CSV table of C-alpha atoms in Angstrom, one decimal:
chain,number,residue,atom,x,y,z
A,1,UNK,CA,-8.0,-36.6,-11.9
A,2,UNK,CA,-6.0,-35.4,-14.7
A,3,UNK,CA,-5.0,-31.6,-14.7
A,4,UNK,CA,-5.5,-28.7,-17.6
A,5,UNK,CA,-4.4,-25.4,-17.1
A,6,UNK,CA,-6.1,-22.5,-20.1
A,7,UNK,CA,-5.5,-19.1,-20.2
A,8,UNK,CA,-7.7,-16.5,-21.8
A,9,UNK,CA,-5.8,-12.8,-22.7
A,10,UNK,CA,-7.5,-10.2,-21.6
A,11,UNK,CA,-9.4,-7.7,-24.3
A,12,UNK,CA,-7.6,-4.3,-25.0
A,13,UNK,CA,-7.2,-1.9,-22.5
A,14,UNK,CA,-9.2,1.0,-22.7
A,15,UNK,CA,-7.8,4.5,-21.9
A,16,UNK,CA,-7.3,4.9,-17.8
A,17,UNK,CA,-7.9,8.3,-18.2
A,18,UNK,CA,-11.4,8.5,-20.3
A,19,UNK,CA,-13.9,7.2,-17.2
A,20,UNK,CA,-16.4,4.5,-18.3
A,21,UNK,CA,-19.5,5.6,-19.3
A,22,UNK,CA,-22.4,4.2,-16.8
A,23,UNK,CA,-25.0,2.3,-17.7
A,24,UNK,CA,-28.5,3.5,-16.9
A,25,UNK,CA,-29.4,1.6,-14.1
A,26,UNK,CA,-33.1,-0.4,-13.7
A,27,UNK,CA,-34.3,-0.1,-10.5
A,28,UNK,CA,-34.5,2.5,-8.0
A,29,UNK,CA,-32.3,0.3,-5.4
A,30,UNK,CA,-29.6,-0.2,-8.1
A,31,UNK,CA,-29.2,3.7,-8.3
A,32,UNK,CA,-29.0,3.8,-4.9
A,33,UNK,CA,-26.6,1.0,-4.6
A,34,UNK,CA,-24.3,3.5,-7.0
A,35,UNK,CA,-24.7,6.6,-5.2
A,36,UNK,CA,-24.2,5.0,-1.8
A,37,UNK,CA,-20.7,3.2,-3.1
A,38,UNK,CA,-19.4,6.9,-4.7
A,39,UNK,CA,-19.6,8.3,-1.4
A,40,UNK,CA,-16.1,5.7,-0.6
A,41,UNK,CA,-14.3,7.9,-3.1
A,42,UNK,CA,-10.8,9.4,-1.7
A,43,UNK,CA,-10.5,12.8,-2.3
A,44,UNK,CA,-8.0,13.9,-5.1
A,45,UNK,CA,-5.5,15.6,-2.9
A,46,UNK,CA,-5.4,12.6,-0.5
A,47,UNK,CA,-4.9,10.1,-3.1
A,48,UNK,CA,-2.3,12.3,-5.4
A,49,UNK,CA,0.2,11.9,-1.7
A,50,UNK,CA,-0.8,8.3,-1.4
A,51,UNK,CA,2.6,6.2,-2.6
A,52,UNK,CA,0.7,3.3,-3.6
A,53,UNK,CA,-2.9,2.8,-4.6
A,54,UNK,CA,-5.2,1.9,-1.6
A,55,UNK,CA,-7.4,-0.3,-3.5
A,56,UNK,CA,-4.4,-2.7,-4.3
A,57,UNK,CA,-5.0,-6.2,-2.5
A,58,UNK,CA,-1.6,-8.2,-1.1
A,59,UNK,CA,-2.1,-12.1,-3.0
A,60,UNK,CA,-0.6,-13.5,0.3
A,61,UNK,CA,-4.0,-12.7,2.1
A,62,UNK,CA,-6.1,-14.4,-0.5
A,63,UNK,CA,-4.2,-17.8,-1.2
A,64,UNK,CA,-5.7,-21.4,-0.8
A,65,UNK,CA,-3.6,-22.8,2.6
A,66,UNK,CA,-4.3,-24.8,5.5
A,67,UNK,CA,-6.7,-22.2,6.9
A,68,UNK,CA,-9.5,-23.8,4.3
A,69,UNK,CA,-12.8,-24.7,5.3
A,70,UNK,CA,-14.2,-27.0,2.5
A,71,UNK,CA,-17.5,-27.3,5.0
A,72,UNK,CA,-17.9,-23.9,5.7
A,73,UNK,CA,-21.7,-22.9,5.2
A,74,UNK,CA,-21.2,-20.7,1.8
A,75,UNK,CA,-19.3,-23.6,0.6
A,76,UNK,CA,-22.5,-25.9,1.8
A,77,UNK,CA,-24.4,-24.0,0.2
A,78,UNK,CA,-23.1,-23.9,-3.4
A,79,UNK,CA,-21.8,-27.5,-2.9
A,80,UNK,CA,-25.3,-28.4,-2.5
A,81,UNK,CA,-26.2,-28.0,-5.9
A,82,UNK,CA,-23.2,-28.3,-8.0
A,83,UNK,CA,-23.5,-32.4,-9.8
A,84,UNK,CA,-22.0,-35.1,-8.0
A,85,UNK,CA,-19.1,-35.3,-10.8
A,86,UNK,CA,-17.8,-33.9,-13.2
A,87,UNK,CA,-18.9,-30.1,-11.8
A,88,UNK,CA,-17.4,-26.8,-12.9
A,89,UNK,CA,-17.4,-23.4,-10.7
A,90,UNK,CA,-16.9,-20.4,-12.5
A,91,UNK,CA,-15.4,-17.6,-9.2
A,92,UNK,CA,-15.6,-14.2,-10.4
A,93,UNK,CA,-12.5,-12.2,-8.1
A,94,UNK,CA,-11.8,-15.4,-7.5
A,95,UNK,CA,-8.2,-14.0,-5.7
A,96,UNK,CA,-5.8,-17.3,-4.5
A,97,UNK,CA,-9.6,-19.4,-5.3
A,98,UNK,CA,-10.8,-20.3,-2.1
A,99,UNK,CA,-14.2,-20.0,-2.9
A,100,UNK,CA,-13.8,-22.2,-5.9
A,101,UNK,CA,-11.1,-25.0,-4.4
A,102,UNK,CA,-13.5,-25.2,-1.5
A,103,UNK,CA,-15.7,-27.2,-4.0
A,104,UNK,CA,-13.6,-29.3,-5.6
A,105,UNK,CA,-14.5,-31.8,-5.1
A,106,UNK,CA,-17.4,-32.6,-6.6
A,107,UNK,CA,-16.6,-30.1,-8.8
A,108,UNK,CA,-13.9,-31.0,-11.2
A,109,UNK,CA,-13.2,-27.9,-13.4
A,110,UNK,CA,-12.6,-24.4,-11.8
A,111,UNK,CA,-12.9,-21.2,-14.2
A,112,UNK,CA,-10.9,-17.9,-12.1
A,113,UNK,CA,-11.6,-14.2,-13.0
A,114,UNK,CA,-9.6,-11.7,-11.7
A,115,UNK,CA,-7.9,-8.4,-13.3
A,116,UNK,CA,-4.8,-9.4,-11.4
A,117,UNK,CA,-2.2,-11.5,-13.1
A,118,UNK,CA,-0.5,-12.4,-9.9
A,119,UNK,CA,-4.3,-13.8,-8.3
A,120,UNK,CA,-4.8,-15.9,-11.5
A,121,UNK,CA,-1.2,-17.5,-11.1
A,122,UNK,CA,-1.8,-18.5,-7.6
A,123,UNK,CA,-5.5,-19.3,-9.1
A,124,UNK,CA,-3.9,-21.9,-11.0
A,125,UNK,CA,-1.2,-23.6,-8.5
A,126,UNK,CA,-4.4,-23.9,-6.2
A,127,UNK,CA,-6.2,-25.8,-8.7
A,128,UNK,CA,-3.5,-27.8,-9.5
A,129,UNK,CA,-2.7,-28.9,-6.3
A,130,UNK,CA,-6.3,-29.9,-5.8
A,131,UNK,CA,-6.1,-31.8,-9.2
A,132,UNK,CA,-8.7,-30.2,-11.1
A,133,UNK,CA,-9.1,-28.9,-14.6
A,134,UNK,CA,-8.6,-24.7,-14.3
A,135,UNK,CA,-9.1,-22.0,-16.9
A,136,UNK,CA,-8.5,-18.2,-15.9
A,137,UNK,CA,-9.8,-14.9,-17.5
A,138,UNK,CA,-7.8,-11.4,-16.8
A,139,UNK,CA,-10.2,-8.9,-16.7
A,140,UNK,CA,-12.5,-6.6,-15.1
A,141,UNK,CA,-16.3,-8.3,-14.6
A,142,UNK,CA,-18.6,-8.1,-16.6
A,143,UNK,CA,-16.5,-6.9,-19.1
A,144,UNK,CA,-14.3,-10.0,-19.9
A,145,UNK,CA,-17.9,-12.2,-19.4
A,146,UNK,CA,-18.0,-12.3,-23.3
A,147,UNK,CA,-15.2,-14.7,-23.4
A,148,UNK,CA,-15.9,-16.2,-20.1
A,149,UNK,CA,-17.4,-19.6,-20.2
A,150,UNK,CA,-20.6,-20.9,-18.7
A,151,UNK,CA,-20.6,-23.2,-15.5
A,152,UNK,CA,-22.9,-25.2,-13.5
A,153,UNK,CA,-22.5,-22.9,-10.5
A,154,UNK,CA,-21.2,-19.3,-10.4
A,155,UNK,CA,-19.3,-18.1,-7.4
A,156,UNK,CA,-18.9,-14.5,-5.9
A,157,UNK,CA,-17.0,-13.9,-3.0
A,158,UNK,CA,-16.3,-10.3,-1.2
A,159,UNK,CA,-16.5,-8.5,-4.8
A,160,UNK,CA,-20.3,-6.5,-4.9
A,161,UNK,CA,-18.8,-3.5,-2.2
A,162,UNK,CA,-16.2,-2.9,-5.2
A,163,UNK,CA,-18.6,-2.7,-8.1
A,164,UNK,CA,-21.1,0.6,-9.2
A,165,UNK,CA,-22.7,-1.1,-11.6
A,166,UNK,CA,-24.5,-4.0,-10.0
A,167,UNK,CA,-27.1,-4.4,-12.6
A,168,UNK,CA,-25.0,-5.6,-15.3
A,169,UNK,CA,-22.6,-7.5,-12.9
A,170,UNK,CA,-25.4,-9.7,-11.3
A,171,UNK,CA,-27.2,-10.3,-14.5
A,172,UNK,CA,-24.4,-11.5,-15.8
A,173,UNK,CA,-23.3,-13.7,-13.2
A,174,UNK,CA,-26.9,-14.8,-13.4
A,175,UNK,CA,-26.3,-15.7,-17.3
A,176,UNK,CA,-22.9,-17.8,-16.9
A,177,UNK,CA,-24.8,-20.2,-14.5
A,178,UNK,CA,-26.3,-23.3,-15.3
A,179,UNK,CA,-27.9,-24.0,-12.0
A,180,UNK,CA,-26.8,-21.2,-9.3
A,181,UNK,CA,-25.2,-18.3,-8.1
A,182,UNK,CA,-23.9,-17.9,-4.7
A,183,UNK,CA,-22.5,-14.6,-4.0
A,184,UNK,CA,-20.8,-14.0,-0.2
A,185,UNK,CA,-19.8,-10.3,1.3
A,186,UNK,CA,-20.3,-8.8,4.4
A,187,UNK,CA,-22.9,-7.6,6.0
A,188,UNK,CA,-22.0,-3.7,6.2
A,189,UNK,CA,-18.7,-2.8,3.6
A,190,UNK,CA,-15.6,-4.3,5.1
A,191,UNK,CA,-13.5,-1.2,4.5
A,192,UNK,CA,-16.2,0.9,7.4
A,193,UNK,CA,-14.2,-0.8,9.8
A,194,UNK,CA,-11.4,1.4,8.7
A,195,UNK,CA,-13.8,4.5,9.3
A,196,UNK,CA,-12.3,5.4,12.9
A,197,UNK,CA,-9.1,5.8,11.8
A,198,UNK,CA,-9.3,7.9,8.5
A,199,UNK,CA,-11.1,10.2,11.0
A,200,UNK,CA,-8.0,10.1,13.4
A,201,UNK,CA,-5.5,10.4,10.1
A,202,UNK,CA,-7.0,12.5,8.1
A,203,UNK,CA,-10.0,14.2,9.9
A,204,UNK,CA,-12.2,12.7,7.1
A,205,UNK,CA,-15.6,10.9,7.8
A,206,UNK,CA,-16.7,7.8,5.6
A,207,UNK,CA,-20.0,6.6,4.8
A,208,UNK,CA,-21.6,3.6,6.6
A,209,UNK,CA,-23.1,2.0,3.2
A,210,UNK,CA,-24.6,0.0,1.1
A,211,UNK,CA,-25.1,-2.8,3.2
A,212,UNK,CA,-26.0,-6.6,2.0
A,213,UNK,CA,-29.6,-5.1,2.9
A,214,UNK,CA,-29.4,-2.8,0.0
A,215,UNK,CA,-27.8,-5.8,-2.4
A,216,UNK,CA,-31.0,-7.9,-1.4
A,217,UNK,CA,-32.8,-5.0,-2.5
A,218,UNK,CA,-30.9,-4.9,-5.7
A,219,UNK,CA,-31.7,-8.3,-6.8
A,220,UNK,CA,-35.5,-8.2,-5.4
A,221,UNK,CA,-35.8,-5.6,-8.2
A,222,UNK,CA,-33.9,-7.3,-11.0
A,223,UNK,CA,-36.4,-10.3,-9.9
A,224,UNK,CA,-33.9,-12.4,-9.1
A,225,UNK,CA,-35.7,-15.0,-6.7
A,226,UNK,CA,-33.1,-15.1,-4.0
A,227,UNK,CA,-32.3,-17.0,-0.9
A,228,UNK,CA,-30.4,-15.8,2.4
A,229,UNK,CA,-28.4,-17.0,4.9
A,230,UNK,CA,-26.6,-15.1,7.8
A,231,UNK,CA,-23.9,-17.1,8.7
A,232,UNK,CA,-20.4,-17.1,10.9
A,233,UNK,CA,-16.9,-15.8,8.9
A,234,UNK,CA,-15.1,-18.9,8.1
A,235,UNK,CA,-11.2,-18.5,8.7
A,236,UNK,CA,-9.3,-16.3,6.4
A,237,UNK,CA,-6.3,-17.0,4.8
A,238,UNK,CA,-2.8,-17.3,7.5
A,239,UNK,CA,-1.2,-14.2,6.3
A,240,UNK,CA,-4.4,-11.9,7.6
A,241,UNK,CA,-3.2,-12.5,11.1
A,242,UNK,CA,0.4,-12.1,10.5
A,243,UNK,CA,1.6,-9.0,12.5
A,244,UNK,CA,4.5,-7.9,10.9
A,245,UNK,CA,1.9,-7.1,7.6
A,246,UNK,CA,-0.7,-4.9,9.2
A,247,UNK,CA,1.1,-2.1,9.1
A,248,UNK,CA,2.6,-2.0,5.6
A,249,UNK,CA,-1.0,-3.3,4.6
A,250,UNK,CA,-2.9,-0.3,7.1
A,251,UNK,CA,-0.2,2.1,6.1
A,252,UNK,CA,-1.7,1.3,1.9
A,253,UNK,CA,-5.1,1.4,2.9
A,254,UNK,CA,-4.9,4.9,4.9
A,255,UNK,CA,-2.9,6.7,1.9
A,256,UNK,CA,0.2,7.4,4.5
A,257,UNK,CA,3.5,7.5,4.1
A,258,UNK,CA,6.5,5.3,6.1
A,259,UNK,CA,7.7,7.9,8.4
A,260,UNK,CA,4.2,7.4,10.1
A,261,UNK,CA,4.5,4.2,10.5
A,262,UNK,CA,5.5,4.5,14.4
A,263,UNK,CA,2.1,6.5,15.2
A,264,UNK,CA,-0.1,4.3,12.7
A,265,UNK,CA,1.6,1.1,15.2
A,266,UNK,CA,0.9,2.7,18.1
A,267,UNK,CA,-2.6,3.6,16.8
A,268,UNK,CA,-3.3,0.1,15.6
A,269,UNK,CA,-2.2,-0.9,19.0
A,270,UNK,CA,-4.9,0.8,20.3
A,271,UNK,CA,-7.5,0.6,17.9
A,272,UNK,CA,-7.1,-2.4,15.8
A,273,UNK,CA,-10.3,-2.2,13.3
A,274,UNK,CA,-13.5,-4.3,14.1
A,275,UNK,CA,-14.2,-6.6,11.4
A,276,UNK,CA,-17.4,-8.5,10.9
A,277,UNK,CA,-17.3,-11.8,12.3
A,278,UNK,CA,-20.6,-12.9,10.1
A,279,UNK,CA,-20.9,-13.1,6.1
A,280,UNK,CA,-24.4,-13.1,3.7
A,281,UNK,CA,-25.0,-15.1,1.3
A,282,UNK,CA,-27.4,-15.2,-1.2
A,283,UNK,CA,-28.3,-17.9,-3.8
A,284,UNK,CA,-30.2,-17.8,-6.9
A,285,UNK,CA,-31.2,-19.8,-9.7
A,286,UNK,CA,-28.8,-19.4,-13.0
A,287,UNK,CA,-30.4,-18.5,-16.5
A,288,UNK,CA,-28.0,-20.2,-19.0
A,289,UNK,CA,-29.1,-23.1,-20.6
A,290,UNK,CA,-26.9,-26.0,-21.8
């Protein structure tokens, strides 16, 4: 299969410093939702200390390696209705693109959205290695969905716990699908497991939610008609279990400095965080037409 490679530019940057104004939500869950994510917020005076943002993700523990499960069951899943040839997934956060290589193939052309230039360059050796057509967006979501094209299935993976506005997120999802949508996160927000130990650093307690309850909630009220499955945590990518990251990458997410990197060791010795060892996934139909 021959290989493409397109790039789209991202629109202007708007001013950091002015916050985006919030749309007014439709449902009662969705306002919720919002409330229940701005309860993750860091305070000021933590953050101000922090050398390097905490929300920053490391590429390494997001690219396409052996780890891959192609038959893993969110992969099943959106496999299951994507053509038999000639296929395209659009994966919004798509990271490295495991969610998206894991279907090709059938799927022949891969579309990655990601605000990170380094995710969308390792977006596009993934899918050339794999040998299918790829195109990549820089941007946030839905934001950049203007120039975003349509695809037969649209892919979400680990992205909902990072966004306030879910309405206009999922409906737009919803309206760059031809036949699906299969979004994939957690079932409580992956960064509670971290909860234990901002209390031991910082004396500071977190919240517990939303959960992937409250998402099913979400799309209940936008009426989107969508199916669930529970299923295990497939392998994640070889640099998550590498040792001599977790503290660099613990020290980023905890706001702390290197000089306590001997007591956040010891600590993690201790108290190495729980994750969840099952995913959600929920699939519904698309709305663009062809």
């Amino acid at each position: 299969m021959p290989t493409s490679v397109e790039v789209v530019s991202p629109p202007p940057a708007t001013d950091p410093s002015v916050p985006a104004e919030r749309a007014p939500t439709i449902t009662a869950a969705a306002a919720r939702w919002a409330e229940q994510l701005q309860r993750w917020s860091i305070p000021e005076e933590i953050l101000a200390q922090a050398p390097v943002s905490p929300w920053q993700h490391d590429t390494a523990m997001f690219v396409v390696d052996d780890t891959l499960d192609r038959n893993d069951p969110a992969a099943a899943i959106a496999r299951s209705v994507l053509p038999a040839a000639d296929g395209s997934v659009l994966d919004v956060g798509c990271g490295g693109g495991r969610a998206a290589m894991s279907l090709v193939p059938p799927a022949e052309k891969v579309i990655g959205v990601d605000q990170s230039p380094a995710m969308l360059a390792e977006f596009t050796r993934s899918a050339s290695l794999v040998r299918a057509r790829s195109m990549t967006v820089e941007g946030r979501w839905p934001d950049v969905a203007i120039v975003t094209p349509a695809a037969d299935v649209v892919v979400c993976h680990h992205v909902a716990y990072n966004v306030a506005d879910i309405e206009p997120f999922l409906l737009a999802l919803t309206a760059h699908a031809r036949l699906a949508v299969v979004l994939v996160l957690p079932p409580r927000h992956p960064l509670s497991a971290w909860n234990e130990a901002w209390r031991h650093f910082w004396d500071l307690e977190r919240p517990s939610e939303p959960t992937a309850d409250d998402l099913a909630e979400v799309l209940a009220g936008l009426g989107l008609d969508a199916e669930r499955w529970d299923v295990p945590r497939p392998p994640l990518a070889r640099a998550t279990a590498d040792t001599a990251l977790r503290v660099g990458s613990a020290r980023r997410r905890l706001c702390l400095t290197e000089d306590r990197d001997d007591e956040l060791a010891a600590y993690l010795d201790a108290h190495e965080p729980q994750w969840s060892d099952t995913n959600v996934v929920f699939r519904w139909p698309g709305s663009e037409v062809a």
